[in-house]
Amino acid sequence: MQFDTQSLNKRQTFLFTIFAVLALMVFTPVKTYAFQDAQAGTEFNEYSGEVVDGSTNKSLVFATLTIEGTNISTITNTEGNFSIKVPKEMTDGNIIVSFLGYKTKSVAISTLEREKNKIELEVSVTQLSEININAPKDAKALVKETINRRDENYFSDPTLMTAFYRETIKKRRRNVSLSEAVVNIYKAPYKASKDDAVELYKARKSTDYNKLDTVALKLQGGPYNTLYVDIMKYPEYIFSNESINDYKFTFDRSTRINDRLIYVIKFDQHKEILEPLYHGELYIDVENKILTSAIFSLNITDKELAAKLFVRKKPAKVDVWPEEVSYRVDYREKDGKWFYGYSSVNMEFKVDWADKWFNSVYSTTAEMAITDWETNLGGELPKNRERIKKSIILNDEASGFSDPDFWGEYNIIEPEKSIESAIRKIQRQLRREERNSD
């Protein structure tokens, strides 16, 4: 089946220009150097632990933790673990812990240990009577109204955000590369047509080239990969006025978060639509018409077309096929207004070599979490030379792997245990290199 690629690119700008991001390139190993810096000034205490279901003890992934009355927050990682750094002058306050479908919990910081805290959340039960009262009957109409009301429900002022960004690459289940950065996001109001601008503050990377065989995967786009998943800021990239008609929307179930009734709406492209669009779930506050979260994936209806759209460069004797492409975005609320808080992009690719019996499977994840923000009423923007280009490859910008003390007050999403082990191994290698060079 042949597709009109030019027409497809116009309708799928979100996926095919912003997320045409994977490059397979023959590499030359280079020596890495430890990056040294220090975050001076603020004194803080660091607390770590796990957020779990109070009944089943199951880890809760992407639960939000916020210091009450501040914009400082973090989320749990894919194992339910968290690490949050609290300025010492705030240690007599509380941490608010929330997760979709669970009762929000307030935890006194003074009761926390420095490590191995376990925070249990209780499931929030939705009464059927609540669902039937003034329940909307048309799922598509609810989605359209939610998008149309973004001007009144989401940040209306320019905002300067601090975010932690991370890229990981795995070969099958083995972690082979980790890049991290602290970035400043100059967020335009949701009602404005102006795009957001991003400034790289600091970055670090670590790569085990021995596990990459003869190819190195590079993720083009950096923080923009995750930033453009903010579909309330950029609805035209997935639900434009025209493309929204290509989807079927249905009510799936309801739940509660922060005492709000949330409708879960499933969507998928109509069967007669042959172009690769999306399927997933939208979590909408039914009373206020607010999108609180979205989880969705690309329908890979034609792998050759998808490969052309994703793979920029590759060796001549290699075929690269996308196996899975998925996205997530979560929003947070402050004083009645909502804003972008977290997003992730996950991609899995199969690499077939013409002269090898076995193929390789690579997966890459990019995720970004807002750790703090302040209003930017003056509308200041970074100078052009300081802005990150949308074509950035973070691996090329990051230099070595820094001393962990550099991150100072910045709250981070703790890497998986296996990634931590890889980092420790590489740090030992760097120390040996330094001793050998003396």
CSV table of N, CA and C in Angstrom, one decimal, residues 245-358:
chain,number,residue,atom,x,y,z
A,245,ASN,N,-11.2,14.1,13.4
A,245,ASN,CA,-12.3,13.3,12.9
A,245,ASN,C,-11.8,11.9,12.4
A,246,ASP,N,-10.5,11.7,12.4
A,246,ASP,CA,-10.0,10.4,12.0
A,246,ASP,C,-10.0,9.4,13.1
A,247,TYR,N,-10.4,9.8,14.3
A,247,TYR,CA,-10.4,9.0,15.5
A,247,TYR,C,-11.8,8.7,16.0
A,248,LYS,N,-11.9,7.5,16.6
A,248,LYS,CA,-13.1,7.1,17.3
A,248,LYS,C,-12.8,7.2,18.8
A,249,PHE,N,-13.7,7.9,19.6
A,249,PHE,CA,-13.5,8.1,21.0
A,249,PHE,C,-14.6,7.4,21.8
A,250,THR,N,-14.3,6.7,22.8
A,250,THR,CA,-15.2,6.0,23.6
A,250,THR,C,-14.9,6.1,25.1
A,251,PHE,N,-16.0,6.1,25.9
A,251,PHE,CA,-15.8,6.1,27.4
A,251,PHE,C,-15.4,4.7,27.8
A,252,ASP,N,-14.4,4.7,28.7
A,252,ASP,CA,-13.8,3.4,29.2
A,252,ASP,C,-14.2,3.1,30.6
A,253,ARG,N,-13.8,4.0,31.5
A,253,ARG,CA,-14.0,3.9,32.9
A,253,ARG,C,-13.9,5.2,33.6
A,254,SER,N,-14.1,5.3,34.9
A,254,SER,CA,-13.9,6.5,35.7
A,254,SER,C,-13.1,6.2,36.9
A,255,THR,N,-12.4,7.2,37.4
A,255,THR,CA,-11.6,7.0,38.7
A,255,THR,C,-11.6,8.4,39.4
A,256,ARG,N,-10.8,8.5,40.4
A,256,ARG,CA,-10.7,9.8,41.1
A,256,ARG,C,-9.2,10.1,41.4
A,257,ILE,N,-8.8,11.4,41.4
A,257,ILE,CA,-7.5,11.8,41.8
A,257,ILE,C,-7.7,13.2,42.4
A,258,ASN,N,-7.1,13.4,43.6
A,258,ASN,CA,-7.2,14.6,44.3
A,258,ASN,C,-8.7,15.0,44.4
A,259,ASP,N,-9.6,14.0,44.7
A,259,ASP,CA,-11.0,14.3,44.9
A,259,ASP,C,-11.7,14.8,43.6
A,260,ARG,N,-11.1,14.6,42.5
A,260,ARG,CA,-11.7,15.0,41.2
A,260,ARG,C,-12.2,13.7,40.5
A,261,LEU,N,-13.3,13.8,39.9
A,261,LEU,CA,-13.9,12.7,39.1
A,261,LEU,C,-13.2,12.7,37.7
A,262,ILE,N,-12.5,11.7,37.4
A,262,ILE,CA,-11.8,11.6,36.1
A,262,ILE,C,-12.4,10.6,35.2
A,263,TYR,N,-12.7,10.9,34.0
A,263,TYR,CA,-13.2,10.0,33.0
A,263,TYR,C,-12.0,9.5,32.1
A,264,VAL,N,-11.9,8.3,31.9
A,264,VAL,CA,-10.9,7.7,31.0
A,264,VAL,C,-11.5,7.5,29.6
A,265,ILE,N,-11.0,8.1,28.6
A,265,ILE,CA,-11.5,8.0,27.3
A,265,ILE,C,-10.5,7.3,26.4
A,266,LYS,N,-10.9,6.3,25.8
A,266,LYS,CA,-10.1,5.6,24.8
A,266,LYS,C,-10.2,6.2,23.4
A,267,PHE,N,-9.2,6.2,22.7
A,267,PHE,CA,-9.3,6.6,21.3
A,267,PHE,C,-8.4,5.8,20.4
A,268,ASP,N,-8.8,5.6,19.1
A,268,ASP,CA,-8.1,4.9,18.1
A,268,ASP,C,-8.6,5.4,16.8
A,269,GLN,N,-7.7,5.3,15.8
A,269,GLN,CA,-8.0,5.7,14.4
A,269,GLN,C,-9.1,4.8,13.8
A,270,HIS,N,-9.9,5.4,13.0
A,270,HIS,CA,-10.9,4.6,12.3
A,270,HIS,C,-10.3,3.6,11.4
A,271,LYS,N,-10.9,2.4,11.3
A,271,LYS,CA,-10.2,1.3,10.5
A,271,LYS,C,-10.0,1.6,9.1
A,272,GLU,N,-10.8,2.5,8.5
A,272,GLU,CA,-10.6,2.8,7.1
A,272,GLU,C,-9.4,3.8,6.9
A,273,ILE,N,-8.9,4.4,8.0
A,273,ILE,CA,-7.8,5.3,7.9
A,273,ILE,C,-6.5,4.4,7.8
A,274,LEU,N,-5.7,4.5,6.7
A,274,LEU,CA,-4.6,3.7,6.5
A,274,LEU,C,-3.3,4.3,7.0
A,275,GLU,N,-3.3,5.6,7.2
A,275,GLU,CA,-2.1,6.3,7.7
A,275,GLU,C,-1.8,5.9,9.1
A,276,PRO,N,-0.6,5.9,9.5
A,276,PRO,CA,-0.3,5.5,10.9
A,276,PRO,C,-0.6,6.7,11.9
A,277,LEU,N,-1.7,6.6,12.6
A,277,LEU,CA,-2.0,7.5,13.6
A,277,LEU,C,-1.8,6.9,15.0
A,278,TYR,N,-2.7,7.3,16.0
A,278,TYR,CA,-2.4,6.9,17.4
A,278,TYR,C,-3.6,6.2,18.0
A,279,HIS,N,-3.3,5.5,19.1
A,279,HIS,CA,-4.4,4.9,20.0
A,279,HIS,C,-3.9,5.1,21.4
A,280,GLY,N,-4.8,5.3,22.3
A,280,GLY,CA,-4.4,5.5,23.7
A,280,GLY,C,-5.6,5.9,24.6
A,281,GLU,N,-5.2,6.5,25.7
A,281,GLU,CA,-6.2,6.9,26.7
A,281,GLU,C,-6.0,8.4,27.1
A,282,LEU,N,-7.1,9.1,27.3
A,282,LEU,CA,-7.1,10.5,27.8
A,282,LEU,C,-7.8,10.5,29.2
A,283,TYR,N,-7.2,11.1,30.2
A,283,TYR,CA,-7.7,11.2,31.5
A,283,TYR,C,-8.2,12.7,31.7
A,284,ILE,N,-9.5,12.8,31.8
A,284,ILE,CA,-10.2,14.1,31.7
A,284,ILE,C,-11.0,14.4,33.0
A,285,ASP,N,-10.7,15.5,33.7
A,285,ASP,CA,-11.5,16.0,34.8
A,285,ASP,C,-12.9,16.4,34.2
A,286,VAL,N,-13.9,15.6,34.4
A,286,VAL,CA,-15.2,15.8,33.7
A,286,VAL,C,-15.9,17.0,34.1
A,287,GLU,N,-15.7,17.5,35.4
A,287,GLU,CA,-16.4,18.7,35.8
A,287,GLU,C,-15.8,20.0,35.2
A,288,ASN,N,-14.5,20.0,35.2
A,288,ASN,CA,-13.8,21.3,34.7
A,288,ASN,C,-13.3,21.2,33.3
A,289,LYS,N,-13.4,20.0,32.7
A,289,LYS,CA,-13.0,19.8,31.3
A,289,LYS,C,-11.5,20.0,31.2
A,290,ILE,N,-10.7,19.3,32.0
A,290,ILE,CA,-9.2,19.4,32.1
A,290,ILE,C,-8.6,18.1,31.8
A,291,LEU,N,-7.6,18.1,30.8
A,291,LEU,CA,-6.8,16.9,30.6
A,291,LEU,C,-5.7,16.8,31.7
A,292,THR,N,-5.8,15.8,32.5
A,292,THR,CA,-4.8,15.6,33.6
A,292,THR,C,-3.6,14.7,33.2
A,293,SER,N,-3.9,13.8,32.2
A,293,SER,CA,-2.8,12.8,31.7
A,293,SER,C,-3.3,12.3,30.4
A,294,ALA,N,-2.3,11.8,29.6
A,294,ALA,CA,-2.6,11.1,28.4
A,294,ALA,C,-1.5,10.1,28.2
A,295,ILE,N,-1.9,8.9,27.7
A,295,ILE,CA,-1.0,7.8,27.4
A,295,ILE,C,-1.4,7.3,26.0
A,296,PHE,N,-0.4,7.3,25.1
A,296,PHE,CA,-0.8,6.9,23.7
A,296,PHE,C,0.4,6.3,23.0
A,297,SER,N,0.1,5.6,21.9
A,297,SER,CA,1.1,4.9,21.1
A,297,SER,C,0.8,5.1,19.6
A,298,LEU,N,1.8,4.9,18.8
A,298,LEU,CA,1.7,5.0,17.3
A,298,LEU,C,1.2,3.7,16.8
A,299,ASN,N,0.2,3.7,15.9
A,299,ASN,CA,-0.2,2.5,15.2
A,299,ASN,C,0.8,2.3,14.0
A,300,ILE,N,1.6,1.3,14.1
A,300,ILE,CA,2.6,1.1,13.0
A,300,ILE,C,1.9,0.3,12.0
A,301,THR,N,1.2,0.9,11.1
A,301,THR,CA,0.5,0.2,10.0
A,301,THR,C,1.3,-0.2,8.8
A,302,ASP,N,2.5,0.5,8.7
A,302,ASP,CA,3.4,0.2,7.6
A,302,ASP,C,4.8,0.4,8.1
A,303,LYS,N,5.5,-0.7,8.3
A,303,LYS,CA,6.8,-0.5,9.0
A,303,LYS,C,7.9,0.1,8.1
A,304,GLU,N,7.8,0.0,6.8
A,304,GLU,CA,8.7,0.6,5.9
A,304,GLU,C,8.5,2.1,5.9
A,305,LEU,N,7.3,2.6,5.9
A,305,LEU,CA,7.0,4.0,5.9
A,305,LEU,C,7.5,4.5,7.3
A,306,ALA,N,7.2,3.8,8.4
A,306,ALA,CA,7.7,4.3,9.7
A,306,ALA,C,9.2,4.3,9.7
A,307,ALA,N,9.9,3.4,9.1
A,307,ALA,CA,11.3,3.4,9.1
A,307,ALA,C,11.9,4.6,8.4
A,308,LYS,N,11.3,5.0,7.3
A,308,LYS,CA,11.7,6.2,6.6
A,308,LYS,C,11.5,7.4,7.4
A,309,LEU,N,10.5,7.4,8.2
A,309,LEU,CA,10.2,8.6,9.0
A,309,LEU,C,11.1,8.7,10.2
A,310,PHE,N,11.6,7.6,10.7
A,310,PHE,CA,12.3,7.7,12.0
A,310,PHE,C,13.8,7.6,11.8
A,311,VAL,N,14.3,6.8,10.9
A,311,VAL,CA,15.7,6.6,10.8
A,311,VAL,C,16.4,7.6,9.8
A,312,ARG,N,17.3,8.4,10.3
A,312,ARG,CA,17.9,9.4,9.5
A,312,ARG,C,19.2,8.8,8.8
A,313,LYS,N,20.0,8.1,9.5
A,313,LYS,CA,21.2,7.6,8.9
A,313,LYS,C,21.4,6.1,9.4
A,314,LYS,N,22.0,5.3,8.5
A,314,LYS,CA,22.3,3.9,8.9
A,314,LYS,C,23.3,3.3,8.0
A,315,PRO,N,24.1,2.3,8.4
A,315,PRO,CA,25.0,1.6,7.4
A,315,PRO,C,24.2,1.0,6.3
A,316,ALA,N,24.8,0.8,5.1
A,316,ALA,CA,24.1,0.4,4.0
A,316,ALA,C,23.5,-1.0,4.1
A,317,LYS,N,24.2,-1.9,4.8
A,317,LYS,CA,23.8,-3.3,4.9
A,317,LYS,C,22.9,-3.6,6.2
A,318,VAL,N,22.3,-2.5,6.6
A,318,VAL,CA,21.4,-2.7,7.8
A,318,VAL,C,20.0,-2.2,7.5
A,319,ASP,N,19.0,-3.0,8.0
A,319,ASP,CA,17.6,-2.6,8.0
A,319,ASP,C,17.2,-2.3,9.4
A,320,VAL,N,16.4,-1.2,9.6
A,320,VAL,CA,16.0,-0.8,10.9
A,320,VAL,C,14.5,-0.7,10.9
A,321,TRP,N,13.8,-1.4,11.8
A,321,TRP,CA,12.4,-1.4,11.8
A,321,TRP,C,11.9,-0.9,13.2
A,322,PRO,N,11.0,0.1,13.2
A,322,PRO,CA,10.4,0.5,14.5
A,322,PRO,C,9.4,-0.6,15.0
A,323,GLU,N,9.5,-1.0,16.2
A,323,GLU,CA,8.6,-2.0,16.7
A,323,GLU,C,7.5,-1.4,17.6
A,324,GLU,N,7.9,-0.4,18.3
A,324,GLU,CA,6.9,0.3,19.2
A,324,GLU,C,7.3,1.7,19.5
A,325,VAL,N,6.3,2.6,19.5
A,325,VAL,CA,6.6,4.0,19.8
A,325,VAL,C,5.4,4.5,20.7
A,326,SER,N,5.7,4.9,21.9
A,326,SER,CA,4.7,5.3,22.9
A,326,SER,C,5.0,6.5,23.6
A,327,TYR,N,4.0,7.2,24.1
A,327,TYR,CA,4.2,8.5,24.7
A,327,TYR,C,3.3,8.6,26.0
A,328,ARG,N,3.7,9.5,26.9
A,328,ARG,CA,3.0,9.8,28.1
A,328,ARG,C,3.2,11.3,28.5
A,329,VAL,N,2.1,12.0,28.9
A,329,VAL,CA,2.2,13.3,29.5
A,329,VAL,C,1.3,13.4,30.7
A,330,ASP,N,1.9,14.1,31.7
A,330,ASP,CA,1.1,14.3,33.0
A,330,ASP,C,1.1,15.8,33.3
A,331,TYR,N,0.0,16.3,33.8
A,331,TYR,CA,-0.1,17.7,34.1
A,331,TYR,C,-0.3,17.9,35.6
A,332,ARG,N,0.1,19.0,36.1
A,332,ARG,CA,-0.1,19.4,37.5
A,332,ARG,C,-0.9,20.6,37.7
A,333,GLU,N,-1.4,20.9,38.9
A,333,GLU,CA,-2.2,22.0,39.2
A,333,GLU,C,-1.7,22.9,40.3
A,334,LYS,N,-1.8,24.2,40.1
A,334,LYS,CA,-1.3,25.2,41.1
A,334,LYS,C,-2.3,26.3,41.1
A,335,ASP,N,-3.0,26.5,42.2
A,335,ASP,CA,-3.9,27.6,42.3
A,335,ASP,C,-5.0,27.7,41.2
A,336,GLY,N,-5.5,26.5,40.9
A,336,GLY,CA,-6.6,26.4,40.0
A,336,GLY,C,-6.2,26.4,38.5
A,337,LYS,N,-4.9,26.5,38.2
A,337,LYS,CA,-4.4,26.5,36.9
A,337,LYS,C,-3.5,25.2,36.7
A,338,TRP,N,-3.5,24.6,35.5
A,338,TRP,CA,-2.8,23.4,35.2
A,338,TRP,C,-1.6,23.7,34.3
A,339,PHE,N,-0.6,22.9,34.4
A,339,PHE,CA,0.6,23.1,33.6
A,339,PHE,C,1.3,21.8,33.3
A,340,TYR,N,2.2,21.7,32.3
A,340,TYR,CA,2.9,20.6,31.9
A,340,TYR,C,3.9,20.2,33.1
A,341,GLY,N,3.8,18.9,33.5
A,341,GLY,CA,4.7,18.5,34.6
A,341,GLY,C,5.7,17.3,34.2
A,342,TYR,N,5.3,16.4,33.3
A,342,TYR,CA,6.1,15.3,33.0
A,342,TYR,C,5.7,14.7,31.7
A,343,SER,N,6.7,14.2,30.9
A,343,SER,CA,6.4,13.5,29.7
A,343,SER,C,7.5,12.5,29.4
A,344,SER,N,7.2,11.5,28.6
A,344,SER,CA,8.2,10.5,28.2
A,344,SER,C,7.8,10.0,26.8
A,345,VAL,N,8.9,9.6,26.1
A,345,VAL,CA,8.8,9.0,24.8
A,345,VAL,C,9.6,7.7,24.8
A,346,ASN,N,9.0,6.6,24.4
A,346,ASN,CA,9.7,5.3,24.4
A,346,ASN,C,9.6,4.7,23.0
A,347,MET,N,10.8,4.3,22.5
A,347,MET,CA,10.8,3.7,21.2
A,347,MET,C,11.6,2.4,21.2
A,348,GLU,N,11.2,1.4,20.4
A,348,GLU,CA,11.9,0.2,20.3
A,348,GLU,C,12.1,-0.1,18.8
A,349,PHE,N,13.4,-0.5,18.5
A,349,PHE,CA,13.8,-0.7,17.1
A,349,PHE,C,14.5,-2.1,17.0
A,350,LYS,N,14.2,-2.7,15.8
A,350,LYS,CA,14.9,-4.0,15.5
A,350,LYS,C,15.9,-3.7,14.4
A,351,VAL,N,17.2,-4.1,14.6
A,351,VAL,CA,18.2,-3.9,13.7
A,351,VAL,C,18.6,-5.2,13.0
A,352,ASP,N,18.4,-5.3,11.7
A,352,ASP,CA,18.8,-6.5,11.0
A,352,ASP,C,20.0,-6.3,10.1
A,353,TRP,N,21.0,-7.1,10.3
A,353,TRP,CA,22.3,-7.0,9.5
A,353,TRP,C,22.2,-8.0,8.4
A,354,ALA,N,22.6,-7.6,7.2
A,354,ALA,CA,22.5,-8.5,6.1
A,354,ALA,C,23.5,-9.7,6.2
A,355,ASP,N,24.6,-9.5,6.9
A,355,ASP,CA,25.6,-10.6,7.0
A,355,ASP,C,25.6,-11.2,8.4
A,356,LYS,N,24.6,-11.1,9.2
A,356,LYS,CA,24.5,-11.7,10.5
A,356,LYS,C,23.3,-12.6,10.7
A,357,TRP,N,23.4,-13.7,11.4
A,357,TRP,CA,22.3,-14.5,11.6
A,357,TRP,C,21.2,-13.9,12.6
A,358,PHE,N,21.7,-13.2,13.5
A,358,PHE,CA,20.8,-12.7,14.6
A,358,PHE,C,20.6,-11.2,14.4
